[in-house]
Amino acid sequence: MGVPLPRKDLFEIPPGIIYLDGNSLGVLPKGAATRAARVIEQDWGQELIRAWNSAGWMDLPRVVGDEIADLIGAPAGSVATGDTLSIKVYQALDAALKMRPDRRVILSDSGNFPSDLYMAQGLIGTIGKGHELRTPAPEAVEAAITDDVAVVLLTQVDYRTGRLHDMNRITRAAYEAGAVMIWDLAHSAGAMALDIAGSGAEFAVGCSYKYLNGGPGAPAFIYARPDLVADIDPALAGWLGHEAPFAMEPEYRPAMSTERLRVGTPPVLQLAVLQEALRVWEGVDMADLRAASQRLGDLFISEVEARCPALTLASPRDAEQRGSQVSFAFEHGYAAMQALIDRGVIGDFRAPDIMRFGFTPLYLDEGDVIAAATTLQEVLETGAWQDPGYQARGRVT
């Protein structure tokens, strides 16, 4: 058993706020702002360029990568950090296609996050070798893994509904068909126990600003199965992926580790904040966290269905079949969510009609869940969402 949950004392939660949006942006951990100030004022301010060595800036991508590796069930040295998730998807896809040069199909699903699909489409156009992107319905993916598929690219947890793919079963199906497997862990890293090494997948990617609480724009990560590293030919051959960056050699020579998947100068400020944020996981048993998340999600479903009959459950009812989120469909979901946020319960909206709520047991408890459902009931019963101020859509929904 790990430390008791929740651990609200480790987070900066604004008074009067119930935060159910951890699957888009996690809460600020205590200590993160102080760490950022120290990097700015002391490391940068006093050490200046010397801080690359004296403050360990150059090692941060590897050090933070190892800490993320612990949370996703990967060995030390197998996770590189930096750049954005879209860039890491591109890197993994390109490497995977090169491993299967005689195949021309990238298989994903119709529910995948659009940016993953965009990166696949862009890569296909860039390499110009007649590749095809197939996107069957999520439940039809396994049957679609045929012997012409080069790579299977899936997000483990559907960003809209929370539907959960069976990682081990699908990875095994990809292996048996001779395809390379890439998992996007954006909505599962920090939300459930993972064993990416045990799954046998060749690659995994993810972001750190959701359940890992790394802050807006926090760096992404990429896992490469250690036995494959020497065979990875990076599409983005940046200088920090070089075996000896400061040798300044005119030809690229990739590092003989996952470091070859680094590209440019690491985002030191954000890596430092992320490293501080990861301290909240010390002593947390991921099985306990997953069980707590499932209980909170089940309670929310029960409360909302009893109080808000106008909403339709869009997530799997079985907690084993969904990630750490619950989604409800409502024709006026955007306006209702704005009214809810205005009353201190923060979730988010995904087109066309999804009201999405994330359950993070690190800083949520049953009282929060019941209070959130009660507030949602009030918004719907009073018609508060019909206020014209809640109809206008912001740039970010």
CSV table of C-alpha atoms in Angstrom, one decimal:
chain,number,residue,atom,x,y,z
A,1,MET,CA,0.0,0.0,0.0
A,2,GLY,CA,1.2,3.5,-0.8
A,3,VAL,CA,0.6,6.8,0.8
A,4,PRO,CA,-3.0,7.7,1.6
A,5,LEU,CA,-5.0,9.6,-1.1
A,6,PRO,CA,-5.8,12.3,-1.8
A,7,ARG,CA,-2.7,14.5,-1.2
A,8,LYS,CA,-4.4,17.9,-1.4
A,9,ASP,CA,-1.8,19.5,0.8
A,10,LEU,CA,0.8,19.1,-2.1
A,11,PHE,CA,-1.2,21.2,-4.5
A,12,GLU,CA,-2.1,24.9,-5.0
A,13,ILE,CA,-5.9,24.5,-5.3
A,14,PRO,CA,-7.7,27.8,-5.4
A,15,PRO,CA,-10.4,28.3,-2.7
A,16,GLY,CA,-13.9,27.3,-3.8
A,17,ILE,CA,-12.7,25.4,-6.8
A,18,ILE,CA,-13.4,21.7,-7.6
A,19,TYR,CA,-11.0,20.8,-10.4
A,20,LEU,CA,-12.2,18.1,-12.8
A,21,ASP,CA,-10.0,19.1,-15.7
A,22,GLY,CA,-6.8,17.1,-14.9
A,23,ASN,CA,-7.0,15.4,-18.3
A,24,SER,CA,-6.3,18.8,-20.0
A,25,LEU,CA,-4.1,20.6,-17.5
A,26,GLY,CA,-3.2,19.4,-14.0
A,27,VAL,CA,-3.2,21.5,-10.9
A,28,LEU,CA,0.0,23.4,-9.9
A,29,PRO,CA,2.0,21.4,-7.4
A,30,LYS,CA,3.4,23.2,-4.4
A,31,GLY,CA,7.1,23.9,-4.9
A,32,ALA,CA,6.8,24.2,-8.6
A,33,ALA,CA,6.7,28.0,-8.6
A,34,THR,CA,9.6,28.2,-6.1
A,35,ARG,CA,11.6,25.9,-8.3
A,36,ALA,CA,11.0,28.0,-11.4
A,37,ALA,CA,12.0,31.1,-9.5
A,38,ARG,CA,15.2,29.4,-8.3
A,39,VAL,CA,16.1,28.4,-11.9
A,40,ILE,CA,15.5,31.9,-13.1
A,41,GLU,CA,17.0,33.9,-10.3
A,42,GLN,CA,19.9,31.7,-9.1
A,43,ASP,CA,20.8,29.3,-12.0
A,44,TRP,CA,20.2,31.7,-14.9
A,45,GLY,CA,20.6,34.9,-12.9
A,46,GLN,CA,23.8,34.1,-11.1
A,47,GLU,CA,25.4,31.2,-12.9
A,48,LEU,CA,24.5,32.4,-16.4
A,49,ILE,CA,25.8,30.0,-19.1
A,50,ARG,CA,27.8,28.1,-16.5
A,51,ALA,CA,24.5,26.6,-15.3
A,52,TRP,CA,24.5,24.1,-18.1
A,53,ASN,CA,27.1,22.3,-16.1
A,54,SER,CA,26.9,23.7,-12.6
A,55,ALA,CA,23.1,23.4,-12.3
A,56,GLY,CA,22.8,20.2,-14.4
A,57,TRP,CA,20.7,21.7,-17.1
A,58,MET,CA,22.1,19.4,-19.8
A,59,ASP,CA,21.2,16.3,-17.8
A,60,LEU,CA,17.6,17.3,-17.1
A,61,PRO,CA,16.0,15.6,-20.1
A,62,ARG,CA,17.6,12.3,-19.1
A,63,VAL,CA,17.0,12.7,-15.3
A,64,VAL,CA,13.3,13.7,-15.8
A,65,GLY,CA,12.9,10.9,-18.4
A,66,ASP,CA,14.0,8.3,-15.9
A,67,GLU,CA,11.4,9.6,-13.4
A,68,ILE,CA,8.7,9.3,-16.0
A,69,ALA,CA,10.0,5.9,-16.9
A,70,ASP,CA,9.2,4.8,-13.3
A,71,LEU,CA,5.5,5.9,-13.8
A,72,ILE,CA,5.0,4.1,-17.1
A,73,GLY,CA,6.7,0.9,-16.3
A,74,ALA,CA,9.9,1.4,-18.4
A,75,PRO,CA,13.5,0.9,-17.6
A,76,ALA,CA,15.9,3.7,-16.8
A,77,GLY,CA,17.5,5.2,-19.9
A,78,SER,CA,14.6,4.3,-22.2
A,79,VAL,CA,12.6,7.6,-22.1
A,80,ALA,CA,13.8,10.9,-23.6
A,81,THR,CA,12.0,14.2,-22.8
A,82,GLY,CA,11.6,17.5,-24.7
A,83,ASP,CA,9.7,19.0,-27.6
A,84,THR,CA,6.0,18.5,-28.0
A,85,LEU,CA,3.9,15.3,-28.2
A,86,SER,CA,3.2,15.9,-31.9
A,87,ILE,CA,6.9,16.0,-32.6
A,88,LYS,CA,7.4,12.7,-30.6
A,89,VAL,CA,4.6,11.1,-32.6
A,90,TYR,CA,6.3,12.1,-35.8
A,91,GLN,CA,9.6,10.7,-34.6
A,92,ALA,CA,8.1,7.4,-33.6
A,93,LEU,CA,6.1,7.0,-36.8
A,94,ASP,CA,9.0,7.7,-39.0
A,95,ALA,CA,11.2,5.3,-37.2
A,96,ALA,CA,8.5,2.6,-37.2
A,97,LEU,CA,8.0,3.0,-41.0
A,98,LYS,CA,11.7,2.6,-41.6
A,99,MET,CA,11.6,-0.7,-39.6
A,100,ARG,CA,9.0,-2.0,-42.1
A,101,PRO,CA,10.1,-0.7,-45.5
A,102,ASP,CA,8.0,-3.1,-47.5
A,103,ARG,CA,4.7,-2.2,-45.9
A,104,ARG,CA,2.6,0.9,-46.6
A,105,VAL,CA,-0.2,1.1,-44.0
A,106,ILE,CA,-0.4,3.2,-40.8
A,107,LEU,CA,-3.3,2.0,-38.7
A,108,SER,CA,-4.9,4.2,-36.1
A,109,ASP,CA,-8.6,4.6,-35.2
A,110,SER,CA,-11.3,7.2,-35.9
A,111,GLY,CA,-11.4,8.3,-32.2
A,112,ASN,CA,-7.7,9.1,-32.0
A,113,PHE,CA,-6.6,12.6,-31.1
A,114,PRO,CA,-6.6,14.7,-34.3
A,115,SER,CA,-3.0,15.8,-33.9
A,116,ASP,CA,-1.7,12.2,-34.0
A,117,LEU,CA,-3.6,11.7,-37.3
A,118,TYR,CA,-2.4,15.0,-38.7
A,119,MET,CA,1.2,14.0,-38.0
A,120,ALA,CA,0.6,10.7,-39.8
A,121,GLN,CA,-0.9,12.5,-42.8
A,122,GLY,CA,1.9,15.0,-42.9
A,123,LEU,CA,4.6,12.3,-42.7
A,124,ILE,CA,2.9,10.3,-45.5
A,125,GLY,CA,3.0,13.5,-47.7
A,126,THR,CA,6.6,14.2,-46.8
A,127,ILE,CA,8.1,10.8,-47.5
A,128,GLY,CA,6.0,10.4,-50.7
A,129,LYS,CA,6.1,6.6,-50.9
A,130,GLY,CA,2.4,5.8,-51.2
A,131,HIS,CA,1.6,5.1,-47.6
A,132,GLU,CA,-2.0,5.0,-46.4
A,133,LEU,CA,-3.6,6.0,-43.1
A,134,ARG,CA,-6.5,3.7,-42.0
A,135,THR,CA,-8.8,4.8,-39.2
A,136,PRO,CA,-11.4,2.1,-38.4
A,137,ALA,CA,-13.7,2.5,-35.4
A,138,PRO,CA,-11.9,2.0,-32.1
A,139,GLU,CA,-13.7,-1.3,-31.5
A,140,ALA,CA,-12.6,-2.6,-34.9
A,141,VAL,CA,-8.9,-1.9,-34.6
A,142,GLU,CA,-7.8,-5.3,-33.6
A,143,ALA,CA,-9.5,-7.0,-36.5
A,144,ALA,CA,-7.9,-4.4,-38.8
A,145,ILE,CA,-4.3,-5.3,-37.9
A,146,THR,CA,-3.5,-7.2,-41.1
A,147,ASP,CA,-0.2,-8.3,-42.6
A,148,ASP,CA,0.1,-5.2,-44.8
A,149,VAL,CA,0.1,-2.9,-41.7
A,150,ALA,CA,3.5,-1.3,-41.0
A,151,VAL,CA,2.7,0.4,-37.8
A,152,VAL,CA,-0.2,0.6,-35.3
A,153,LEU,CA,-0.6,4.1,-33.7
A,154,LEU,CA,-3.2,4.3,-30.9
A,155,THR,CA,-4.0,6.5,-28.0
A,156,GLN,CA,-4.6,4.2,-25.1
A,157,VAL,CA,-7.4,6.3,-23.6
A,158,ASP,CA,-9.9,8.0,-26.0
A,159,TYR,CA,-9.7,11.7,-25.3
A,160,ARG,CA,-13.4,12.3,-25.7
A,161,THR,CA,-15.1,9.2,-24.2
A,162,GLY,CA,-12.4,7.8,-22.0
A,163,ARG,CA,-12.7,4.4,-23.7
A,164,LEU,CA,-9.7,2.2,-22.9
A,165,HIS,CA,-7.8,0.1,-25.4
A,166,ASP,CA,-6.4,-3.2,-24.1
A,167,MET,CA,-2.7,-2.4,-24.4
A,168,ASN,CA,-1.3,-6.0,-24.0
A,169,ARG,CA,-3.8,-7.6,-26.3
A,170,ILE,CA,-3.5,-5.1,-29.1
A,171,THR,CA,0.3,-5.0,-28.9
A,172,ARG,CA,0.3,-8.8,-29.1
A,173,ALA,CA,-1.9,-8.6,-32.2
A,174,ALA,CA,0.4,-6.1,-33.8
A,175,TYR,CA,3.4,-8.3,-33.0
A,176,GLU,CA,1.8,-11.4,-34.5
A,177,ALA,CA,1.0,-9.4,-37.7
A,178,GLY,CA,4.6,-8.2,-37.9
A,179,ALA,CA,3.6,-4.5,-37.3
A,180,VAL,CA,5.3,-2.0,-35.1
A,181,MET,CA,3.3,-0.7,-32.1
A,182,ILE,CA,3.2,2.9,-30.9
A,183,TRP,CA,1.1,3.9,-27.9
A,184,ASP,CA,0.1,7.5,-27.1
A,185,LEU,CA,-0.1,7.7,-23.3
A,186,ALA,CA,-1.3,11.3,-23.1
A,187,HIS,CA,-4.4,10.3,-21.1
A,188,SER,CA,-3.0,7.3,-19.2
A,189,ALA,CA,0.5,8.4,-17.9
A,190,GLY,CA,-0.2,9.3,-14.3
A,191,ALA,CA,-3.7,8.1,-14.4
A,192,MET,CA,-3.2,4.3,-14.1
A,193,ALA,CA,-0.6,1.6,-13.5
A,194,LEU,CA,1.3,1.0,-16.8
A,195,ASP,CA,3.8,-1.6,-17.9
A,196,ILE,CA,5.0,-0.4,-21.2
A,197,ALA,CA,8.1,-2.6,-21.1
A,198,GLY,CA,6.0,-5.7,-20.3
A,199,SER,CA,3.7,-5.0,-23.2
A,200,GLY,CA,6.5,-5.4,-25.7
A,201,ALA,CA,5.5,-2.2,-27.6
A,202,GLU,CA,8.3,-0.7,-29.6
A,203,PHE,CA,7.4,2.9,-28.9
A,204,ALA,CA,5.3,5.0,-26.6
A,205,VAL,CA,4.8,8.8,-26.4
A,206,GLY,CA,3.0,11.1,-24.1
A,207,CYS,CA,2.7,14.6,-22.7
A,208,SER,CA,3.3,15.8,-19.1
A,209,TYR,CA,0.9,18.6,-18.5
A,210,LYS,CA,-2.2,16.5,-17.9
A,211,TYR,CA,-2.1,13.9,-15.1
A,212,LEU,CA,1.7,14.5,-14.5
A,213,ASN,CA,0.9,18.2,-13.6
A,214,GLY,CA,3.9,19.6,-15.5
A,215,GLY,CA,2.2,22.9,-16.4
A,216,PRO,CA,1.1,24.4,-19.7
A,217,GLY,CA,3.4,23.5,-22.5
A,218,ALA,CA,5.3,21.0,-20.4
A,219,PRO,CA,7.7,18.8,-22.4
A,220,ALA,CA,6.6,15.6,-24.0
A,221,PHE,CA,8.3,12.2,-23.7
A,222,ILE,CA,9.2,9.3,-26.0
A,223,TYR,CA,9.9,5.7,-25.0
A,224,ALA,CA,11.9,3.4,-27.3
A,225,ARG,CA,12.3,-0.3,-26.5
A,226,PRO,CA,16.0,-0.6,-25.5
A,227,ASP,CA,16.8,-3.5,-27.8
A,228,LEU,CA,15.8,-1.4,-30.8
A,229,VAL,CA,17.6,1.9,-30.1
A,230,ALA,CA,20.6,1.2,-32.3
A,231,ASP,CA,18.3,0.6,-35.3
A,232,ILE,CA,16.4,3.9,-35.0
A,233,ASP,CA,17.2,6.3,-37.7
A,234,PRO,CA,15.9,9.7,-36.4
A,235,ALA,CA,13.9,11.7,-38.8
A,236,LEU,CA,14.8,14.9,-36.9
A,237,ALA,CA,18.5,14.6,-36.5
A,238,GLY,CA,19.0,17.5,-34.0
A,239,TRP,CA,22.4,18.3,-32.5
A,240,LEU,CA,21.4,17.1,-29.0
A,241,GLY,CA,20.6,13.7,-30.4
A,242,HIS,CA,24.2,13.5,-31.6
A,243,GLU,CA,26.6,11.1,-29.9
A,244,ALA,CA,29.0,14.1,-29.1
A,245,PRO,CA,27.0,17.3,-29.5
A,246,PHE,CA,29.9,19.6,-28.7
A,247,ALA,CA,32.3,17.9,-31.0
A,248,MET,CA,30.5,20.0,-33.7
A,249,GLU,CA,31.0,17.4,-36.3
A,250,PRO,CA,29.6,18.3,-39.8
A,251,GLU,CA,27.9,14.8,-40.1
A,252,TYR,CA,25.2,13.4,-37.9
A,253,ARG,CA,26.3,10.5,-35.6
A,254,PRO,CA,23.4,9.4,-33.4
A,255,ALA,CA,23.8,8.8,-29.7
A,256,MET,CA,23.9,5.1,-28.8
A,257,SER,CA,20.9,5.4,-26.5
A,258,THR,CA,17.4,6.9,-26.4
A,259,GLU,CA,19.2,10.2,-26.3
A,260,ARG,CA,19.2,10.0,-30.1
A,261,LEU,CA,15.6,11.0,-29.9
A,262,ARG,CA,16.4,14.4,-28.5
A,263,VAL,CA,16.3,17.2,-31.0
A,264,GLY,CA,17.1,20.7,-29.9
A,265,THR,CA,18.0,22.6,-26.8
A,266,PRO,CA,16.0,21.3,-23.8
A,267,PRO,CA,13.3,23.6,-22.3
A,268,VAL,CA,15.1,24.0,-19.0
A,269,LEU,CA,12.5,26.0,-17.1
A,270,GLN,CA,9.7,23.6,-17.9
A,271,LEU,CA,11.8,20.5,-17.3
A,272,ALA,CA,12.7,21.9,-13.9
A,273,VAL,CA,9.0,22.6,-13.1
A,274,LEU,CA,8.1,19.1,-14.3
A,275,GLN,CA,10.8,17.5,-12.2
A,276,GLU,CA,9.4,19.3,-9.1
A,277,ALA,CA,5.9,18.3,-10.1
A,278,LEU,CA,6.9,14.7,-10.2
A,279,ARG,CA,7.7,14.8,-6.5
A,280,VAL,CA,4.0,14.4,-5.7
A,281,TRP,CA,4.2,10.8,-6.9
A,282,GLU,CA,6.7,9.8,-4.2
A,283,GLY,CA,5.2,6.9,-2.3
A,284,VAL,CA,2.1,6.6,-4.5
A,285,ASP,CA,1.0,3.1,-5.4
A,286,MET,CA,-0.4,3.3,-8.9
A,287,ALA,CA,-2.8,0.4,-8.3
A,288,ASP,CA,-4.2,2.3,-5.4
A,289,LEU,CA,-4.5,5.5,-7.5
A,290,ARG,CA,-6.3,3.6,-10.3
A,291,ALA,CA,-8.8,2.0,-7.9
A,292,ALA,CA,-9.5,5.4,-6.3
A,293,SER,CA,-10.0,7.0,-9.7
A,294,GLN,CA,-12.5,4.2,-10.7
A,295,ARG,CA,-14.4,4.7,-7.5
A,296,LEU,CA,-14.7,8.5,-8.1
A,297,GLY,CA,-15.7,8.0,-11.7
A,298,ASP,CA,-18.4,5.4,-10.7
A,299,LEU,CA,-19.7,7.8,-8.0
A,300,PHE,CA,-19.9,10.7,-10.5
A,301,ILE,CA,-21.8,8.6,-13.0
A,302,SER,CA,-24.3,7.5,-10.3
A,303,GLU,CA,-24.8,11.1,-9.0
A,304,VAL,CA,-25.1,12.7,-12.4
A,305,GLU,CA,-27.6,10.1,-13.8
A,306,ALA,CA,-29.7,10.5,-10.7
A,307,ARG,CA,-29.7,14.3,-10.8
A,308,CYS,CA,-29.3,15.2,-14.5
A,309,PRO,CA,-31.5,13.1,-16.7
A,310,ALA,CA,-30.9,15.4,-19.7
A,311,LEU,CA,-27.3,14.1,-19.9
A,312,THR,CA,-26.3,10.9,-21.7
A,313,LEU,CA,-23.3,8.9,-20.5
A,314,ALA,CA,-20.7,8.9,-23.3
A,315,SER,CA,-18.1,6.9,-21.5
A,316,PRO,CA,-18.0,3.1,-20.9
A,317,ARG,CA,-20.0,2.3,-17.7
A,318,ASP,CA,-17.6,-0.4,-16.7
A,319,ALA,CA,-14.7,1.3,-14.9
A,320,GLU,CA,-12.3,-1.3,-16.3
A,321,GLN,CA,-13.1,-0.1,-19.8
A,322,ARG,CA,-12.3,3.6,-19.3
A,323,GLY,CA,-9.5,5.8,-18.2
A,324,SER,CA,-9.6,8.4,-15.4
A,325,GLN,CA,-12.4,10.5,-17.0
A,326,VAL,CA,-16.1,10.4,-17.5
A,327,SER,CA,-17.9,12.1,-20.3
A,328,PHE,CA,-21.5,13.0,-20.8
A,329,ALA,CA,-23.2,14.2,-24.0
A,330,PHE,CA,-25.5,17.2,-23.9
A,331,GLU,CA,-26.7,19.2,-26.9
A,332,HIS,CA,-25.9,22.4,-25.1
A,333,GLY,CA,-22.8,21.0,-23.5
A,334,TYR,CA,-20.5,24.0,-24.2
A,335,ALA,CA,-22.8,26.5,-22.6
A,336,ALA,CA,-23.6,24.2,-19.6
A,337,MET,CA,-19.9,23.7,-19.0
A,338,GLN,CA,-19.3,27.5,-19.0
A,339,ALA,CA,-22.0,27.9,-16.5
A,340,LEU,CA,-20.5,25.1,-14.4
A,341,ILE,CA,-17.1,26.6,-14.5
A,342,ASP,CA,-18.5,30.0,-13.5
A,343,ARG,CA,-19.8,28.2,-10.3
A,344,GLY,CA,-16.4,26.9,-9.4
A,345,VAL,CA,-16.6,23.4,-10.9
A,346,ILE,CA,-14.0,23.2,-13.7
A,347,GLY,CA,-14.3,20.5,-16.4
A,348,ASP,CA,-14.0,21.0,-20.2
A,349,PHE,CA,-15.8,20.5,-23.5
A,350,ARG,CA,-15.0,18.6,-26.6
A,351,ALA,CA,-17.0,19.0,-29.8
A,352,PRO,CA,-19.6,18.3,-30.8
A,353,ASP,CA,-21.4,17.8,-27.5
A,354,ILE,CA,-19.1,16.2,-24.9
A,355,MET,CA,-18.8,17.5,-21.3
A,356,ARG,CA,-15.6,15.9,-20.0
A,357,PHE,CA,-14.6,15.4,-16.4
A,358,GLY,CA,-11.2,14.1,-15.2
A,359,PHE,CA,-10.8,12.3,-11.9
A,360,THR,CA,-7.4,12.7,-10.2
A,361,PRO,CA,-7.3,11.1,-6.8
A,362,LEU,CA,-4.2,13.0,-5.9
A,363,TYR,CA,-6.4,16.1,-5.2
A,364,LEU,CA,-10.0,14.9,-5.4
A,365,ASP,CA,-12.3,13.1,-3.0
A,366,GLU,CA,-15.9,11.8,-2.8
A,367,GLY,CA,-17.1,15.1,-1.3
A,368,ASP,CA,-15.8,17.0,-4.3
A,369,VAL,CA,-17.5,14.6,-6.7
A,370,ILE,CA,-20.9,14.9,-5.0
A,371,ALA,CA,-20.6,18.7,-4.8
A,372,ALA,CA,-19.7,18.8,-8.5
A,373,ALA,CA,-22.8,16.7,-9.4
A,374,THR,CA,-25.0,18.9,-7.2
A,375,THR,CA,-23.8,22.1,-8.9
A,376,LEU,CA,-24.3,20.5,-12.4
A,377,GLN,CA,-27.9,19.7,-11.4
A,378,GLU,CA,-28.4,23.3,-10.4
A,379,VAL,CA,-27.1,24.6,-13.7
A,380,LEU,CA,-29.4,22.3,-15.6
A,381,GLU,CA,-32.6,22.7,-13.5
A,382,THR,CA,-32.4,26.4,-13.4
A,383,GLY,CA,-31.5,26.8,-17.1
A,384,ALA,CA,-28.5,28.8,-16.1
A,385,TRP,CA,-26.7,27.6,-19.2
A,386,GLN,CA,-29.1,29.7,-21.4
A,387,ASP,CA,-27.5,32.9,-20.3
A,388,PRO,CA,-26.2,34.6,-23.5
A,389,GLY,CA,-22.8,35.0,-21.9
A,390,TYR,CA,-22.3,31.3,-21.9
A,391,GLN,CA,-23.0,30.9,-25.6
A,392,ALA,CA,-20.0,32.7,-27.1
A,393,ARG,CA,-17.1,30.2,-27.6
A,394,GLY,CA,-13.6,31.1,-26.6
A,395,ARG,CA,-10.6,30.2,-28.7
A,396,VAL,CA,-9.9,27.3,-26.3
A,397,THR,CA,-12.9,25.1,-25.4
